[in-house]
Amino acid sequence: KNQVEQSPQSLIILEGKNCTLQCNYTVSPFSNLRWYKQDTGRGPVSLTIMTFSENTKSNGRYTATLDADTKQSSLHITASQLSDSASYICVVKGNNRLAFGKGNQVVVIP
Amino acid sequence: GAVVSQHPSWVICKSGTSVKIECRSLDFQATTMFWYRQFPKQSLMLMATSNEGSKATYEQGVEKDKFLINHASLTLSTLTVTSAHPEDSSFYICSARAQGSSRNTGELFFGEGSRLTVL
């Protein structure tokens, strides 16, 4: 079983709308959690890095939350744009190793 | 910001040939680089950890004689897919962590990826 589970697997949203992506993990001990954006055929680009003590971190229209007690994180995209169409990957670090989620595939339509 | 460059970005080769992919950290030194492969709609799968000046550490199930890794300098790691076959067709991505960064929150930078198609 994958140590990092993301949901929904994919979603389609209208331009301008908000959406929230979920990441649940079982990695222990926990070091940090990262959200990456990966455009099709490109490498992942970091959006946020969160440590145990951080609950919320924003990067422009992207806001990540972390609940280390329940081992859940979310990535909220505000006022989505067409350029937000991508795969969003949750990566959890623990025991000096990285565990990758399969990604949330987001498609923003006009 | 720091940038990791991969070359080539895509390559098509015949079955049985070898293909070399380069991963360079452009404005920082990286004692450790990582190689991943990614199949469509799947997560990145770590293949090996490339260590400057020493042998790479391969993940279970990854053939070290099939995927040769050379980390010749603090800014360059190469992945050579030897005797490539169609099942080796995939998206190969490297990453590097800037030397001296915090071990807990150190930024990990990914390359743009290299699309390998073996005919």
PDB file of N, CA, C and O in Angstrom, chain A residues 38-73:
ATOM      1  N   GLN A  38       3.259  19.577 -11.369  1.00  0.00           N
ATOM      2  CA  GLN A  38       3.949  19.001 -12.511  1.00  0.00           C
ATOM      3  C   GLN A  38       3.111  19.182 -13.765  1.00  0.00           C
ATOM      4  O   GLN A  38       2.042  18.571 -13.903  1.00  0.00           O
ATOM      5  N   ASP A  39       3.573  20.026 -14.656  1.00  0.00           N
ATOM      6  CA  ASP A  39       2.923  20.167 -15.947  1.00  0.00           C
ATOM      7  C   ASP A  39       3.224  18.930 -16.788  1.00  0.00           C
ATOM      8  O   ASP A  39       4.255  18.276 -16.602  1.00  0.00           O
ATOM      9  N   THR A  40       2.347  18.639 -17.729  1.00  0.00           N
ATOM     10  CA  THR A  40       2.514  17.452 -18.566  1.00  0.00           C
ATOM     11  C   THR A  40       3.852  17.492 -19.286  1.00  0.00           C
ATOM     12  O   THR A  40       4.191  18.477 -19.931  1.00  0.00           O
ATOM     13  N   GLY A  41       4.618  16.422 -19.138  1.00  0.00           N
ATOM     14  CA  GLY A  41       5.895  16.322 -19.822  1.00  0.00           C
ATOM     15  C   GLY A  41       6.985  17.195 -19.248  1.00  0.00           C
ATOM     16  O   GLY A  41       8.025  17.401 -19.887  1.00  0.00           O
ATOM     17  N   ARG A  42       6.800  17.701 -18.048  1.00  0.00           N
ATOM     18  CA  ARG A  42       7.796  18.542 -17.400  1.00  0.00           C
ATOM     19  C   ARG A  42       8.147  17.972 -16.029  1.00  0.00           C
ATOM     20  O   ARG A  42       7.475  17.088 -15.509  1.00  0.00           O
ATOM     21  N   GLY A  43       9.188  18.521 -15.443  1.00  0.00           N
ATOM     22  CA  GLY A  43       9.556  18.098 -14.109  1.00  0.00           C
ATOM     23  C   GLY A  43       8.726  18.803 -13.052  1.00  0.00           C
ATOM     24  O   GLY A  43       8.154  19.855 -13.298  1.00  0.00           O
ATOM     25  N   PRO A  44       8.625  18.234 -11.860  1.00  0.00           N
ATOM     26  CA  PRO A  44       7.852  18.861 -10.775  1.00  0.00           C
ATOM     27  C   PRO A  44       8.489  20.158 -10.305  1.00  0.00           C
ATOM     28  O   PRO A  44       9.715  20.280 -10.267  1.00  0.00           O
ATOM     29  N   VAL A  45       7.659  21.093  -9.929  1.00  0.00           N
ATOM     30  CA  VAL A  45       8.111  22.371  -9.401  1.00  0.00           C
ATOM     31  C   VAL A  45       7.514  22.545  -8.010  1.00  0.00           C
ATOM     32  O   VAL A  45       6.319  22.339  -7.810  1.00  0.00           O
ATOM     33  N   SER A  46       8.350  22.916  -7.068  1.00  0.00           N
ATOM     34  CA  SER A  46       7.909  23.014  -5.682  1.00  0.00           C
ATOM     35  C   SER A  46       6.917  24.161  -5.479  1.00  0.00           C
ATOM     36  O   SER A  46       7.113  25.265  -5.973  1.00  0.00           O
ATOM     37  N   LEU A  47       5.854  23.857  -4.741  1.00  0.00           N
ATOM     38  CA  LEU A  47       4.887  24.887  -4.349  1.00  0.00           C
ATOM     39  C   LEU A  47       5.062  25.265  -2.881  1.00  0.00           C
ATOM     40  O   LEU A  47       5.140  26.442  -2.538  1.00  0.00           O
ATOM     41  N   THR A  48       5.080  24.265  -2.011  1.00  0.00           N
ATOM     42  CA  THR A  48       5.244  24.525  -0.583  1.00  0.00           C
ATOM     43  C   THR A  48       5.994  23.377   0.077  1.00  0.00           C
ATOM     44  O   THR A  48       5.985  22.254  -0.410  1.00  0.00           O
ATOM     45  N   ILE A  49       6.650  23.703   1.164  1.00  0.00           N
ATOM     46  CA  ILE A  49       7.265  22.710   2.043  1.00  0.00           C
ATOM     47  C   ILE A  49       6.778  23.002   3.456  1.00  0.00           C
ATOM     48  O   ILE A  49       6.856  24.143   3.909  1.00  0.00           O
ATOM     49  N   MET A  50       6.263  21.976   4.126  1.00  0.00           N
ATOM     50  CA  MET A  50       5.725  22.189   5.463  1.00  0.00           C
ATOM     51  C   MET A  50       6.356  21.213   6.439  1.00  0.00           C
ATOM     52  O   MET A  50       6.484  20.022   6.161  1.00  0.00           O
ATOM     53  N   THR A  51       6.727  21.744   7.588  1.00  0.00           N
ATOM     54  CA  THR A  51       7.269  20.909   8.644  1.00  0.00           C
ATOM     55  C   THR A  51       6.183  20.616   9.670  1.00  0.00           C
ATOM     56  O   THR A  51       5.058  21.110   9.576  1.00  0.00           O
ATOM     57  N   PHE A  52       6.547  19.851  10.674  1.00  0.00           N
ATOM     58  CA  PHE A  52       5.586  19.374  11.663  1.00  0.00           C
ATOM     59  C   PHE A  52       4.837  20.510  12.341  1.00  0.00           C
ATOM     60  O   PHE A  52       3.646  20.412  12.627  1.00  0.00           O
ATOM     61  N   SER A  53       5.527  21.612  12.587  1.00  0.00           N
ATOM     62  CA  SER A  53       4.934  22.701  13.365  1.00  0.00           C
ATOM     63  C   SER A  53       4.107  23.677  12.536  1.00  0.00           C
ATOM     64  O   SER A  53       3.475  24.583  13.074  1.00  0.00           O
ATOM     65  N   GLU A  54       4.101  23.499  11.237  1.00  0.00           N
ATOM     66  CA  GLU A  54       3.393  24.436  10.369  1.00  0.00           C
ATOM     67  C   GLU A  54       2.016  23.890  10.005  1.00  0.00           C
ATOM     68  O   GLU A  54       1.899  22.753   9.561  1.00  0.00           O
ATOM     69  N   ASN A  55       0.993  24.721  10.168  1.00  0.00           N
ATOM     70  CA  ASN A  55      -0.369  24.308   9.848  1.00  0.00           C
ATOM     71  C   ASN A  55      -0.827  24.804   8.481  1.00  0.00           C
ATOM     72  O   ASN A  55      -1.599  24.137   7.805  1.00  0.00           O
ATOM     73  N   THR A  56      -0.369  25.986   8.124  1.00  0.00           N
ATOM     74  CA  THR A  56      -0.800  26.590   6.871  1.00  0.00           C
ATOM     75  C   THR A  56       0.375  27.319   6.226  1.00  0.00           C
ATOM     76  O   THR A  56       1.148  27.975   6.921  1.00  0.00           O
ATOM     77  N   LYS A  57       0.462  27.197   4.930  1.00  0.00           N
ATOM     78  CA  LYS A  57       1.482  27.944   4.192  1.00  0.00           C
ATOM     79  C   LYS A  57       0.930  28.288   2.821  1.00  0.00           C
ATOM     80  O   LYS A  57       0.339  27.436   2.159  1.00  0.00           O
ATOM     81  N   SER A  58       1.122  29.526   2.438  1.00  0.00           N
ATOM     82  CA  SER A  58       0.586  29.986   1.154  1.00  0.00           C
ATOM     83  C   SER A  58       1.691  30.344   0.183  1.00  0.00           C
ATOM     84  O   SER A  58       2.774  30.772   0.572  1.00  0.00           O
ATOM     85  N   ASN A  59       1.386  30.151  -1.080  1.00  0.00           N
ATOM     86  CA  ASN A  59       2.279  30.543  -2.167  1.00  0.00           C
ATOM     87  C   ASN A  59       1.382  31.072  -3.278  1.00  0.00           C
ATOM     88  O   ASN A  59       0.883  30.321  -4.107  1.00  0.00           O
ATOM     89  N   GLY A  60       1.148  32.373  -3.229  1.00  0.00           N
ATOM     90  CA  GLY A  60       0.249  32.971  -4.210  1.00  0.00           C
ATOM     91  C   GLY A  60      -1.169  32.451  -4.026  1.00  0.00           C
ATOM     92  O   GLY A  60      -1.725  32.511  -2.930  1.00  0.00           O
ATOM     93  N   ARG A  61      -1.734  31.885  -5.079  1.00  0.00           N
ATOM     94  CA  ARG A  61      -3.097  31.367  -4.996  1.00  0.00           C
ATOM     95  C   ARG A  61      -3.142  29.934  -4.446  1.00  0.00           C
ATOM     96  O   ARG A  61      -4.213  29.332  -4.372  1.00  0.00           O
ATOM     97  N   TYR A  62      -2.020  29.407  -4.087  1.00  0.00           N
ATOM     98  CA  TYR A  62      -1.954  28.062  -3.514  1.00  0.00           C
ATOM     99  C   TYR A  62      -1.788  28.156  -1.995  1.00  0.00           C
ATOM    100  O   TYR A  62      -0.915  28.853  -1.512  1.00  0.00           O
ATOM    101  N   THR A  63      -2.643  27.450  -1.265  1.00  0.00           N
ATOM    102  CA  THR A  63      -2.550  27.402   0.189  1.00  0.00           C
ATOM    103  C   THR A  63      -2.545  25.954   0.636  1.00  0.00           C
ATOM    104  O   THR A  63      -3.484  25.202   0.323  1.00  0.00           O
ATOM    105  N   ALA A  64      -1.507  25.574   1.328  1.00  0.00           N
ATOM    106  CA  ALA A  64      -1.403  24.210   1.828  1.00  0.00           C
ATOM    107  C   ALA A  64      -1.676  24.195   3.323  1.00  0.00           C
ATOM    108  O   ALA A  64      -1.314  25.129   4.045  1.00  0.00           O
ATOM    109  N   THR A  65      -2.331  23.146   3.775  1.00  0.00           N
ATOM    110  CA  THR A  65      -2.556  22.954   5.202  1.00  0.00           C
ATOM    111  C   THR A  65      -1.970  21.600   5.598  1.00  0.00           C
ATOM    112  O   THR A  65      -1.830  20.693   4.774  1.00  0.00           O
ATOM    113  N   LEU A  66      -1.645  21.509   6.850  1.00  0.00           N
ATOM    114  CA  LEU A  66      -1.093  20.256   7.371  1.00  0.00           C
ATOM    115  C   LEU A  66      -1.645  19.984   8.763  1.00  0.00           C
ATOM    116  O   LEU A  66      -1.621  20.865   9.628  1.00  0.00           O
ATOM    117  N   ASP A  67      -2.153  18.776   8.952  1.00  0.00           N
ATOM    118  CA  ASP A  67      -2.554  18.304  10.270  1.00  0.00           C
ATOM    119  C   ASP A  67      -1.697  17.065  10.545  1.00  0.00           C
ATOM    120  O   ASP A  67      -2.003  15.970  10.086  1.00  0.00           O
ATOM    121  N   ALA A  68      -0.623  17.285  11.290  1.00  0.00           N
ATOM    122  CA  ALA A  68       0.309  16.193  11.534  1.00  0.00           C
ATOM    123  C   ALA A  68      -0.281  15.128  12.453  1.00  0.00           C
ATOM    124  O   ALA A  68       0.184  13.986  12.467  1.00  0.00           O
ATOM    125  N   ASP A  69      -1.295  15.507  13.225  1.00  0.00           N
ATOM    126  CA  ASP A  69      -1.923  14.525  14.126  1.00  0.00           C
ATOM    127  C   ASP A  69      -2.720  13.498  13.342  1.00  0.00           C
ATOM    128  O   ASP A  69      -2.666  12.298  13.611  1.00  0.00           O
ATOM    129  N   THR A  70      -3.492  13.984  12.387  1.00  0.00           N
ATOM    130  CA  THR A  70      -4.295  13.078  11.561  1.00  0.00           C
ATOM    131  C   THR A  70      -3.562  12.661  10.288  1.00  0.00           C
ATOM    132  O   THR A  70      -4.078  11.859   9.513  1.00  0.00           O
ATOM    133  N   LYS A  71      -2.382  13.208  10.077  1.00  0.00           N
ATOM    134  CA  LYS A  71      -1.562  12.890   8.913  1.00  0.00           C
ATOM    135  C   LYS A  71      -2.311  13.192   7.622  1.00  0.00           C
ATOM    136  O   LYS A  71      -2.421  12.355   6.715  1.00  0.00           O
ATOM    137  N   GLN A  72      -2.789  14.407   7.573  1.00  0.00           N
ATOM    138  CA  GLN A  72      -3.517  14.851   6.389  1.00  0.00           C
ATOM    139  C   GLN A  72      -3.010  16.222   5.965  1.00  0.00           C
ATOM    140  O   GLN A  72      -2.649  17.057   6.802  1.00  0.00           O
ATOM    141  N   SER A  73      -3.010  16.429   4.674  1.00  0.00           N
ATOM    142  CA  SER A  73      -2.660  17.732   4.121  1.00  0.00           C
ATOM    143  C   SER A  73      -3.620  18.050   2.988  1.00  0.00           C
ATOM    144  O   SER A  73      -4.194  17.140   2.364  1.00  0.00           O
TER     145      SER A  73
END
